[in-house]
């Protein structure tokens, strides 16, 4: 026996919920935009968190502070944009509902979709920019570099992937500004690996790993684990031209 | 070109395997085209991987021959079961009649665009370091050594993290490697995008009957457009997305699908609905260890929902239904746990770490976890507005919280969240690093559950007549 399909609820007041939600979201979004500029409140919270982190682990305070600061900026920026998109989506449906009855909560769902649409637009833009820079026509590992070169600041990509104590990093960028930024920012990062696990690696194992790796992603892996391996061994194993000693970058 | 053809054959095999299951189990979800496709996309890779796993256990090692045998078998099975008649649900008003002409088109476009982007990014960006050592590299080892009995999973001096992690995702990729005859590690990642499309379609199929096609479509689109699922830019390194190469998208889809099928069962009490929910859960056990707390949360949710249903006069479920579900879960879990018992337990072992002493020692972390969780819920660039909208729906429809389906979804979600929080409390890793790298994944895993809860909250309360 099929169940009755609920359609439009005739006696639901048109758009009331959407109007309220839109007003609140737009107000909060606008406030969050100002918060991005005036970060007093957020700073107080983050200082507390950083203090707590320092008290309970041996992390580098500068690392913790920078990480939290970046996190705050990103969250605040995205939240404010999201709230505004959400509010505008709700408002549009609320206005539309005055002409045509819609099921309840439709406006809220459309508003939420508008928020996701923001990110979708950003990702489509990445694809377009990547395609223009030859992302989909290159076959070797350079396509990755070009993708990020086209899409985001390349230094940030390296920083994101390279632990602080990695001594060997594959860096394919010729831009000295990029290398300078890597050199400056990479060191506060730590290896995200329990020490006892690290000790279980030896040269033979790492060589085996590298031999098994398919071409094109070795730098990502090498960045994490080859600090126990001397540079010569790595160069013999993989493409030597793709390997740069981070120590030389320090100098 | 051969690699592309091999990938297409592999995807067709996944679909054939999932389709065979959807047509063989008498589930109300399979009575619509969207539901059948959803089940096929979610189950397909898992069923193929499990069949390959069983063959390997029976000493038929992973190889091109192995892959082609599996492929031919499932394609033949699909042809056989396609003849089986399934009663379709009567046609219902389309989303267009409810929302107007433009909005449904936009929602469908956004849904498919996100899945396409996820697949594209998966093919052009590499797996990140952490997922490489946990998943991708394991795939290469299994492909090269041809068996889960490889010494790389067992030897004392090894280079694989977590050797006893479940193997659905690596073996599904090994199957594709076998068809291609080489390690198509980039192309094979496209597999991760399919289950997420499947769970969105399944949500549409289930909620269409209760919410109408319009809002069901908006819910499905909301799920599929979760940015954390498909994004690939400077933040793609954050674990969990399809391009990053983790097993999380598969697990998220399986757990979400399990919840959807369970809600269908609570509504219909059809044995096939619970059986297919159990199949999703069994495959989740073979995908990620998080499935174990999920199984407990799921069982608790069902118990509460049945209790609430019995208070309103519905009979208790018959034992045959429960036995069929139990058998389905055990049929997948037992072979896996038998093999897993031979693999060493290394690295983080949270089952043993969750002790009262550890919880008390790590209690200082709770405020930090809560603050980070709230921040995650409002991270529009990670999850869109799924979580704020869920909070809003909980406030607006708080009186519906005791409806059996709502109680089930709510209990499951809350129990999962509590377990994840407990893991962060006891983790031996530095808490800040752990939160930054892992909490996005936990929220991503719970996103389908959040959408399911949202859907149940929007459903009008059922009267005795309905």
XYZ file of C-alpha atoms in Angstrom:
717
model
C 0.000 0.000 0.000
C 1.791 3.206 -1.087
C 1.963 5.942 1.494
C 0.344 9.285 0.829
C 2.857 11.782 -0.487
C 2.863 14.995 1.522
C 2.872 17.982 -0.736
C 2.419 21.597 0.060
C 1.102 22.289 3.494
C -1.639 24.709 2.668
C -2.004 26.349 6.053
C 1.712 26.925 6.591
C 2.365 30.649 6.740
C 4.291 31.411 3.575
C 7.950 32.051 4.110
C 7.773 33.015 7.772
C 10.547 30.677 8.909
C 12.684 31.597 5.910
C 12.316 35.325 6.591
C 13.403 34.939 10.216
C 16.303 32.625 9.368
C 17.427 34.869 6.495
C 17.409 37.949 8.705
C 19.420 36.238 11.442
C 21.895 34.701 8.968
C 22.507 37.946 7.119
C 22.956 39.839 10.393
C 25.365 37.228 11.755
C 27.211 37.048 8.453
C 27.696 40.778 8.407
C 28.890 40.664 12.004
C 31.329 37.870 11.199
C 32.701 39.966 8.361
C 33.477 42.751 10.799
C 34.897 40.195 13.225
C 37.427 39.292 10.587
C 38.737 42.827 10.841
C 38.335 43.272 14.567
C 39.535 40.037 16.061
C 39.678 40.958 19.714
C 37.186 38.340 20.864
C 38.623 35.577 18.718
C 42.124 36.417 19.875
C 41.182 36.023 23.513
C 39.779 32.559 22.861
C 42.749 31.515 20.771
C 45.263 32.770 23.332
C 43.610 30.513 25.874
C 43.756 27.553 23.576
C 47.377 28.159 22.669
C 48.261 28.462 26.366
C 46.525 25.200 27.112
C 48.261 23.433 24.271
C 51.633 24.659 25.446
C 50.918 23.494 28.966
C 50.079 19.962 27.984
C 52.473 19.046 25.274
C 55.921 19.855 24.138
C 54.779 21.495 20.946
C 56.442 24.519 19.472
C 54.406 27.531 20.690
C 55.092 29.415 17.469
C 53.748 26.501 15.482
C 50.621 26.249 17.604
C 50.030 29.979 17.444
C 50.451 30.169 13.692
C 48.264 27.143 13.112
C 45.471 28.494 15.252
C 45.740 31.921 13.692
C 45.462 30.495 10.178
C 42.589 28.324 11.266
C 40.750 31.290 12.755
C 41.141 33.434 9.683
C 39.970 30.658 7.402
C 36.980 29.753 9.568
C 35.884 33.325 10.079
C 36.149 34.151 6.404
C 34.231 31.086 5.314
C 31.603 31.389 8.005
C 30.816 34.973 7.117
C 30.528 34.144 3.416
C 28.497 31.046 4.217
C 26.067 32.938 6.450
C 25.508 35.569 3.806
C 24.934 32.974 1.062
C 22.620 31.058 3.377
C 20.657 34.186 4.264
C 20.332 35.281 0.652
C 19.199 31.782 -0.394
C 16.563 31.728 2.362
C 15.399 35.219 1.504
C 15.046 34.407 -2.193
C 12.864 31.395 -1.436
C 10.852 33.349 1.138
C 10.054 35.960 -1.485
C 9.310 33.282 -4.080
C 6.923 31.533 -1.699
C 4.687 34.572 -1.678
C 3.916 33.865 -5.331
C 3.937 30.093 -5.254
C 3.353 27.814 -2.242
C 6.304 25.585 -1.364
C 6.729 22.853 1.269
C 7.992 24.038 4.659
C 11.756 24.265 5.263
C 12.423 24.450 1.517
C 14.019 27.860 1.898
C 16.404 26.654 4.589
C 17.502 23.735 2.412
C 17.997 26.014 -0.579
C 20.009 28.404 1.598
C 22.223 25.517 2.710
C 22.693 24.488 -0.913
C 23.718 28.040 -1.749
C 26.520 27.733 0.831
C 27.777 24.539 -0.796
C 27.408 26.289 -4.146
C 30.021 28.835 -3.069
C 32.622 26.107 -2.665
C 31.451 24.386 -5.812
C 32.048 27.585 -7.747
C 35.529 27.862 -6.276
C 36.407 24.307 -7.276
C 35.064 24.756 -10.807
C 37.262 27.826 -11.080
C 40.257 25.674 -10.081
C 39.488 23.237 -12.858
C 39.184 26.000 -15.426
C 42.462 27.556 -14.331
C 44.139 24.153 -14.217
C 42.928 23.311 -17.716
C 44.277 26.594 -19.057
C 47.702 25.841 -17.591
C 47.872 22.384 -19.194
C 46.810 20.318 -16.228
C 45.025 17.667 -18.263
C 47.520 17.307 -21.084
C 50.703 16.499 -19.170
C 51.447 12.960 -18.181
C 54.365 13.056 -15.766
C 54.669 14.275 -12.216
C 54.940 17.856 -13.395
C 51.214 17.990 -13.876
C 50.840 17.975 -10.139
C 53.207 20.869 -9.733
C 51.482 22.771 -12.486
C 48.109 22.069 -10.959
C 49.071 23.639 -7.706
C 51.006 26.365 -9.413
C 47.840 27.236 -11.245
C 45.510 26.685 -8.365
C 47.129 27.856 -5.155
C 50.296 29.302 -3.835
C 52.797 26.485 -4.404
C 54.847 27.172 -1.299
C 51.869 26.449 0.869
C 51.522 23.046 -0.761
C 55.086 22.128 0.074
C 54.684 23.391 3.603
C 51.560 21.363 4.026
C 53.271 18.165 2.976
C 56.727 18.372 4.442
C 57.450 17.604 8.089
C 59.784 20.018 9.825
C 62.620 17.575 10.324
C 62.551 16.122 6.833
C 66.010 16.599 5.403
C 65.236 15.682 1.835
C 62.427 17.253 -0.056
C 61.584 17.068 -3.705
C 61.090 20.612 -4.840
C 60.343 21.266 -8.463
C 59.959 24.994 -8.247
C 62.501 27.361 -9.692
C 60.931 30.467 -8.246
C 63.290 31.746 -5.508
C 60.415 33.451 -3.741
C 58.686 30.117 -3.326
C 61.820 28.467 -2.018
C 62.395 31.326 0.361
C 58.934 30.951 1.773
C 59.383 27.224 2.192
C 62.700 27.815 3.879
C 61.111 30.241 6.283
C 57.949 28.378 7.142
C 58.797 24.725 6.979
C 60.827 24.351 10.155
C 58.210 24.731 12.878
C 56.414 21.683 11.560
C 56.944 18.359 13.253
C 56.863 14.805 12.020
C 53.466 13.370 12.674
C 54.721 9.942 13.632
C 55.426 8.181 16.956
C 59.208 7.931 17.541
C 59.174 4.179 18.056
C 57.704 3.732 14.599
C 60.380 5.908 13.058
C 63.071 3.759 14.566
C 61.708 0.707 12.807
C 62.587 2.119 9.426
C 65.928 1.355 7.924
C 67.549 2.092 4.604
C 66.565 -1.228 3.046
C 62.943 -0.715 3.911
C 62.858 2.808 2.564
C 64.574 1.738 -0.623
C 61.944 -0.954 -0.994
C 59.195 1.567 -0.498
C 60.638 3.931 -3.046
C 61.140 1.183 -5.568
C 57.514 0.233 -5.292
C 56.164 3.722 -5.628
C 54.636 4.550 -8.990
C 56.102 7.505 -10.760
C 54.620 10.867 -9.974
C 53.990 10.746 -6.259
C 57.412 9.967 -4.862
C 58.051 13.442 -3.561
C 55.033 13.337 -1.354
C 56.193 10.153 0.298
C 59.864 10.946 0.253
C 59.213 14.145 2.094
C 57.827 12.243 5.029
C 60.206 9.378 5.519
C 63.572 9.810 3.913
C 65.159 11.758 6.722
C 66.659 8.460 7.835
C 68.189 7.913 4.441
C 71.225 9.597 3.020
C 70.740 11.720 -0.051
C 72.977 9.576 -2.241
C 70.853 6.479 -1.710
C 67.718 8.384 -2.540
C 69.243 9.852 -5.684
C 70.250 6.378 -6.821
C 66.745 5.116 -6.232
C 64.712 7.884 -7.783
C 65.080 10.559 -10.387
C 68.030 12.626 -9.084
C 66.949 15.806 -10.822
C 63.762 15.878 -8.823
C 65.455 15.841 -5.444
C 66.617 18.909 -3.602
C 68.355 18.845 -0.259
C 66.468 21.078 2.091
C 69.697 21.733 3.987
C 70.992 23.559 0.943
C 67.878 25.687 0.932
C 68.581 26.697 4.495
C 71.907 28.109 3.428
C 43.762 3.868 -23.509
C 43.863 0.286 -22.207
C 43.959 1.665 -18.702
C 40.833 3.726 -19.324
C 39.052 0.697 -20.798
C 40.111 -1.402 -17.828
C 38.747 1.254 -15.485
C 35.435 1.334 -17.345
C 35.183 -2.457 -17.218
C 35.959 -2.328 -13.513
C 33.269 0.275 -12.877
C 30.806 -1.786 -14.904
C 31.677 -4.810 -12.774
C 31.120 -2.799 -9.588
C 27.740 -1.747 -10.904
C 26.850 -5.290 -11.961
C 27.738 -6.649 -8.521
C 25.740 -3.973 -6.693
C 22.848 -4.265 -9.114
C 22.691 -8.031 -8.585
C 22.379 -7.482 -4.850
C 19.784 -4.735 -5.221
C 17.643 -6.997 -7.383
C 18.137 -10.065 -5.211
C 17.177 -8.617 -1.835
C 13.530 -7.653 -1.531
C 14.100 -4.126 -0.243
C 11.622 -1.278 -0.589
C 14.577 0.941 -1.519
C 15.187 -1.085 -4.684
C 11.671 -0.379 -5.946
C 12.713 2.873 -7.540
C 15.389 3.451 -10.150
C 17.209 5.924 -7.891
C 17.233 3.411 -5.036
C 18.499 0.561 -7.217
C 21.265 2.716 -8.644
C 22.125 3.989 -5.167
C 22.453 0.487 -3.725
C 24.497 -0.628 -6.727
C 26.958 2.270 -6.455
C 27.422 1.881 -2.709
C 27.642 -1.910 -2.542
C 29.369 -2.632 -5.828
C 33.017 -1.963 -4.940
C 32.561 -3.624 -1.560
C 31.000 -6.793 -2.924
C 33.664 -7.142 -5.596
C 36.402 -6.513 -3.020
C 34.900 -9.050 -0.628
C 34.609 -11.672 -3.382
C 38.248 -11.032 -4.359
C 39.240 -11.290 -0.709
C 37.493 -14.663 -0.341
C 39.152 -15.911 -3.518
C 42.522 -14.864 -2.151
C 41.784 -16.628 1.128
C 41.012 -19.698 -0.996
C 44.513 -19.360 -2.491
C 43.550 -17.706 -5.772
C 45.998 -14.790 -5.604
C 45.328 -11.303 -6.943
C 46.296 -11.205 -10.601
C 44.824 -10.169 -13.953
C 43.247 -13.624 -14.245
C 41.715 -13.254 -10.804
C 40.247 -9.858 -11.724
C 38.823 -11.039 -15.036
C 37.255 -14.108 -13.398
C 35.539 -11.905 -10.834
C 34.457 -9.464 -13.510
C 32.948 -12.120 -15.771
C 31.180 -13.777 -12.834
C 29.465 -10.575 -11.701
C 28.563 -9.473 -15.220
C 26.941 -12.870 -15.842
C 25.123 -12.697 -12.505
C 23.756 -9.256 -13.333
C 22.390 -10.532 -16.639
C 20.673 -13.405 -14.814
C 19.066 -11.321 -12.075
C 18.024 -8.558 -14.473
C 15.201 -10.831 -15.579
C 13.749 -10.915 -12.085
C 10.582 -8.880 -11.813
C 10.499 -6.175 -9.174
C 7.327 -4.281 -8.417
C 8.051 -0.591 -8.903
C 6.588 2.130 -6.702
C 3.699 3.979 -8.326
C 4.767 7.158 -10.073
C 4.802 10.170 -7.785
C 4.733 13.896 -8.465
C 8.136 15.059 -9.673
C 10.305 17.597 -7.914
C 9.414 20.015 -10.679
C 5.752 20.066 -9.722
C 6.689 20.988 -6.160
C 9.562 23.407 -6.579
C 9.019 24.860 -10.008
C 11.130 24.197 -13.091
C 14.490 25.804 -12.230
C 15.366 24.649 -8.720
C 15.252 20.871 -9.327
C 17.444 21.242 -12.415
C 19.976 23.245 -10.421
C 19.950 20.699 -7.605
C 20.508 17.746 -9.957
C 23.247 19.668 -11.770
C 25.016 20.518 -8.497
C 24.748 16.906 -7.332
C 26.310 15.399 -10.437
C 28.841 18.200 -10.837
C 30.232 17.559 -7.360
C 30.589 13.841 -8.011
C 32.250 14.575 -11.352
C 34.645 17.020 -9.704
C 35.465 14.482 -6.993
C 36.247 11.879 -9.644
C 38.296 14.346 -11.691
C 40.344 15.587 -8.745
C 40.883 12.002 -7.634
C 42.412 11.234 -11.012
C 44.730 14.257 -11.205
C 45.905 14.761 -7.622
C 47.979 12.299 -5.615
C 46.982 10.626 -2.383
C 48.302 12.539 0.608
C 51.104 11.152 2.732
C 49.007 9.721 5.530
C 46.514 7.997 3.256
C 49.405 6.770 1.135
C 50.961 4.773 3.967
C 47.613 3.570 5.303
C 45.768 2.758 2.086
C 47.401 3.397 -1.288
C 50.744 1.817 -0.535
C 48.972 -1.183 0.951
C 47.141 -1.487 -2.366
C 50.445 -1.588 -4.234
C 51.851 -4.221 -1.902
C 48.772 -6.440 -2.281
C 48.895 -6.063 -6.040
C 52.601 -6.802 -6.315
C 52.669 -9.662 -3.812
C 49.259 -10.985 -4.880
C 47.839 -11.825 -1.471
C 46.860 -10.588 1.975
C 49.403 -13.140 3.193
C 52.210 -10.810 2.077
C 55.097 -10.504 4.490
C 54.828 -6.735 4.256
C 51.734 -6.930 6.441
C 53.336 -9.315 8.907
C 57.097 -8.793 9.101
C 58.662 -7.244 12.171
C 60.571 -4.589 10.242
C 57.934 -3.248 7.983
C 56.981 -0.077 6.236
C 53.211 -0.241 6.344
C 51.167 1.589 8.912
C 48.284 -0.178 10.609
C 48.739 -3.598 8.991
C 45.431 -4.812 10.437
C 43.285 -2.080 8.907
C 40.297 -3.376 6.929
C 41.017 -4.030 3.274
C 37.894 -3.231 1.263
C 39.298 -0.087 -0.309
C 42.765 -1.503 -1.132
C 41.331 -4.726 -2.583
C 38.728 -2.870 -4.682
C 41.648 -0.982 -6.213
C 43.735 -4.135 -6.573
C 40.843 -5.543 -8.629
C 41.080 -2.547 -10.971
C 44.877 -2.863 -11.127
C 44.398 -6.494 -12.137
C 42.072 -5.576 -15.003
C 44.585 -3.016 -16.243
C 47.566 -5.283 -15.616
C 49.373 -2.400 -13.962
C 49.046 -0.094 -10.967
C 46.562 2.520 -12.173
C 46.666 4.173 -8.777
C 45.455 7.565 -9.967
C 42.576 6.290 -12.086
C 41.491 3.778 -9.457
C 40.789 6.574 -6.993
C 37.711 7.455 -9.025
C 36.096 4.506 -7.241
C 35.910 6.574 -4.072
C 33.513 9.056 -5.656
C 30.821 6.530 -6.566
C 29.496 5.471 -3.138
C 28.878 9.089 -2.217
C 26.689 9.530 -5.287
C 24.979 6.301 -4.274
C 24.116 7.472 -0.781
C 22.692 10.726 -2.159
C 20.466 8.753 -4.541
C 19.440 6.418 -1.745
C 18.474 9.375 0.457
C 16.383 10.703 -2.427
C 14.705 7.301 -2.892
C 13.819 6.927 0.783
C 12.696 10.464 1.622
C 10.764 10.947 -1.597
C 7.881 8.920 -0.199
C 7.652 10.981 2.995
C 8.858 14.458 2.065
C 7.892 14.726 -1.564
C 10.330 14.695 -4.448
C 11.290 18.366 -4.080
C 12.658 18.368 -0.565
C 14.059 14.851 -0.977
C 16.049 16.113 -3.944
C 17.296 19.118 -1.984
C 18.437 16.788 0.822
C 20.237 14.530 -1.662
C 21.923 17.518 -3.276
C 22.912 18.854 0.142
C 24.609 15.547 0.896
C 26.373 15.251 -2.460
C 27.620 18.837 -2.415
C 29.366 18.505 0.958
C 32.604 20.284 0.036
C 34.796 18.022 2.134
C 33.776 15.109 -0.070
C 35.201 16.338 -3.353
C 37.370 19.434 -2.853
C 40.975 19.519 -3.959
C 42.839 22.744 -3.386
C 45.214 24.026 -0.757
C 43.101 22.384 1.923
C 42.751 19.072 0.122
C 45.501 17.719 2.340
C 42.945 17.630 5.111
C 42.120 14.019 5.406
C 38.974 12.416 4.148
C 38.137 13.838 0.755
C 37.910 11.639 -2.322
C 41.062 13.130 -3.910
C 43.129 12.639 -0.740
C 42.791 8.861 -1.127
C 41.373 7.861 2.245
C 38.747 5.202 2.854
C 36.542 7.745 4.610
C 34.223 8.535 1.668
C 33.433 4.841 1.290
C 32.841 4.400 5.006
C 30.718 7.557 5.206
C 28.556 6.335 2.334
C 28.161 2.843 3.787
C 27.237 4.075 7.261
C 24.850 6.665 5.825
C 23.261 4.045 3.574
C 22.935 1.681 6.531
C 21.041 4.376 8.445
C 18.767 5.094 5.451
C 17.944 1.411 4.948
C 17.247 1.043 8.668
C 14.835 3.967 8.556
C 13.125 2.311 5.605
C 12.875 -0.867 7.683
C 11.463 0.984 10.692
C 8.832 2.387 8.343
C 7.984 -0.773 6.395
C 9.240 -3.625 8.599
C 10.144 -5.381 5.353
C 12.832 -7.986 5.942
C 14.784 -6.973 2.860
C 15.270 -3.448 4.203
C 17.003 -4.628 7.366
C 18.963 -7.227 5.404
C 20.327 -4.589 3.086
C 21.101 -2.333 6.065
C 23.051 -5.256 7.512
C 24.882 -5.685 4.204
C 25.928 -2.030 4.309
C 27.098 -2.475 7.900
C 29.018 -5.649 7.077
C 30.805 -3.902 4.227
C 31.518 -0.966 6.545
C 33.218 -3.397 8.937
C 35.404 -4.456 6.022
C 36.148 -0.779 5.231
C 37.170 0.987 8.430
C 37.569 0.254 12.123
C 35.179 3.096 12.910
C 32.459 0.669 11.853
C 32.703 -1.076 15.224
C 31.526 1.937 17.265
C 29.077 2.621 14.461
C 27.664 -0.894 14.831
C 27.125 -0.324 18.545
C 25.535 3.068 17.886
C 23.325 1.544 15.168
C 22.141 -1.288 17.404
C 21.396 1.181 20.227
C 19.421 3.358 17.823
C 17.382 0.392 16.608
C 16.660 -0.746 20.173
C 15.337 2.689 21.128
C 13.272 3.010 17.949
C 11.692 -0.427 18.446
C 10.908 0.465 22.041
C 9.174 3.647 20.919
C 7.304 1.786 18.198
C 6.123 -0.886 20.617
C 4.787 1.827 22.926
C 2.605 3.037 20.081
C 1.299 -0.461 19.457
C 3.545 -1.798 16.697
C 4.627 -5.398 17.191
C 8.227 -6.383 17.866
C 10.220 -7.443 14.788
C 10.141 -11.164 14.037
C 13.213 -13.201 14.861
C 13.726 -14.321 11.253
C 14.312 -10.738 10.173
C 16.838 -10.160 12.944
C 18.522 -13.504 12.238
C 18.837 -12.680 8.524
C 20.452 -9.347 9.381
C 22.798 -10.935 11.904
C 23.791 -13.617 9.411
C 24.526 -10.990 6.768
C 26.819 -9.032 9.087
C 28.524 -12.170 10.376
C 28.991 -13.520 6.857
C 31.197 -10.566 5.991
C 32.735 -9.826 9.360
C 33.825 -13.333 10.362
C 36.124 -14.055 7.372
C 37.670 -10.616 7.741
C 38.224 -10.932 11.490
C 39.679 -14.408 10.974
C 42.331 -12.956 8.667
C 42.740 -9.870 10.818
C 43.548 -12.023 13.855
C 46.685 -13.179 12.015
C 47.875 -9.617 11.383
C 49.947 -7.739 13.943
C 48.332 -5.002 16.027
C 50.547 -1.977 15.794
C 50.431 1.799 15.961
C 47.360 3.374 17.555
C 45.143 0.800 19.210
C 42.086 2.580 20.497
C 40.103 -0.466 21.540
C 42.690 -1.094 24.252
C 43.273 2.575 25.032
C 39.668 3.342 25.948
C 40.029 2.778 29.681
C 38.633 4.805 32.549
C 42.153 5.762 33.657
C 43.047 7.080 30.215
C 39.744 8.922 29.935
C 40.296 10.641 33.280
C 43.897 11.475 32.433
C 42.864 13.029 29.136
C 39.795 14.821 30.480
C 41.568 18.198 30.224
C 41.248 17.865 26.457
C 37.442 17.862 26.456
C 36.978 21.667 26.266
C 39.497 21.760 23.435
C 37.629 19.012 21.573
C 34.285 20.772 22.096
C 35.598 24.111 20.850
C 37.129 22.469 17.804
C 33.919 20.519 17.165
C 31.778 23.633 17.236
C 34.202 25.295 14.866
C 34.008 22.273 12.564
C 30.210 22.362 12.537
C 30.337 25.891 11.225
C 33.139 25.291 8.730
C 31.157 26.187 5.641
C 34.051 25.340 3.348
C 34.189 21.781 4.710
C 30.592 20.717 5.240
C 28.511 23.495 3.758
C 25.709 24.254 6.205
C 24.633 20.689 6.936
C 25.291 20.976 10.650
C 23.800 24.458 11.281
C 20.676 23.449 9.322
C 20.438 20.272 11.379
C 20.636 22.321 14.582
C 17.921 24.620 13.250
C 15.693 21.651 12.350
C 16.223 20.189 15.827
C 15.072 23.470 17.366
C 12.083 23.928 15.047
C 10.941 20.294 15.239
C 12.045 19.396 18.749
C 8.687 17.714 19.414
C 9.429 15.117 16.738
C 12.499 13.852 18.555
C 10.571 10.898 19.986
C 9.343 9.702 16.617
C 10.994 6.267 16.169
C 12.908 7.140 12.980
C 14.143 10.423 14.460
C 15.122 8.732 17.709
C 17.050 6.092 15.771
C 18.981 8.604 13.668
C 19.610 10.894 16.633
C 20.847 8.080 18.903
C 23.167 6.729 16.225
C 24.644 10.149 15.483
C 25.100 11.148 19.117
C 26.623 7.788 20.047
C 29.107 8.078 17.175
C 30.039 11.598 18.235
C 30.603 10.483 21.838
C 32.854 7.617 20.770
C 34.903 9.891 18.517
C 35.284 12.398 21.349
C 36.435 9.611 23.666
C 39.061 8.550 21.123
C 40.431 12.090 20.988
C 40.572 12.109 24.792
C 42.748 8.981 24.956
C 44.833 9.358 21.810
C 48.573 9.058 22.474
C 49.218 11.649 19.752
C 49.532 15.375 20.491
C 45.974 16.626 20.745
C 46.354 19.688 18.519
C 47.848 17.705 15.650
C 45.321 14.981 16.165
C 42.373 17.362 16.101
C 43.584 19.264 13.080
C 44.211 16.159 11.009
C 41.434 13.872 12.219
C 38.430 15.871 13.333
C 37.507 16.923 9.783
C 37.340 13.230 8.898
C 35.093 12.381 11.821
C 32.653 15.126 10.882
C 32.814 14.030 7.274
C 32.018 10.450 8.291
C 29.012 11.683 10.248
C 27.730 14.034 7.519
C 25.456 11.458 5.835
C 24.036 10.565 9.251
C 23.373 14.260 9.860
C 21.473 14.523 6.574
C 19.496 11.388 7.422
C 18.558 12.866 10.804
C 17.611 16.112 9.081
C 15.382 14.180 6.676
C 13.609 12.323 9.463
C 13.057 15.577 11.358
C 11.373 17.134 8.326
C 8.975 14.214 7.897
C 5.463 14.874 9.107
C 4.621 12.689 12.125
C 2.949 9.460 11.031
C -0.618 8.899 12.073
C -1.943 5.473 12.995
C -3.772 5.358 9.662
C -0.570 5.788 7.684
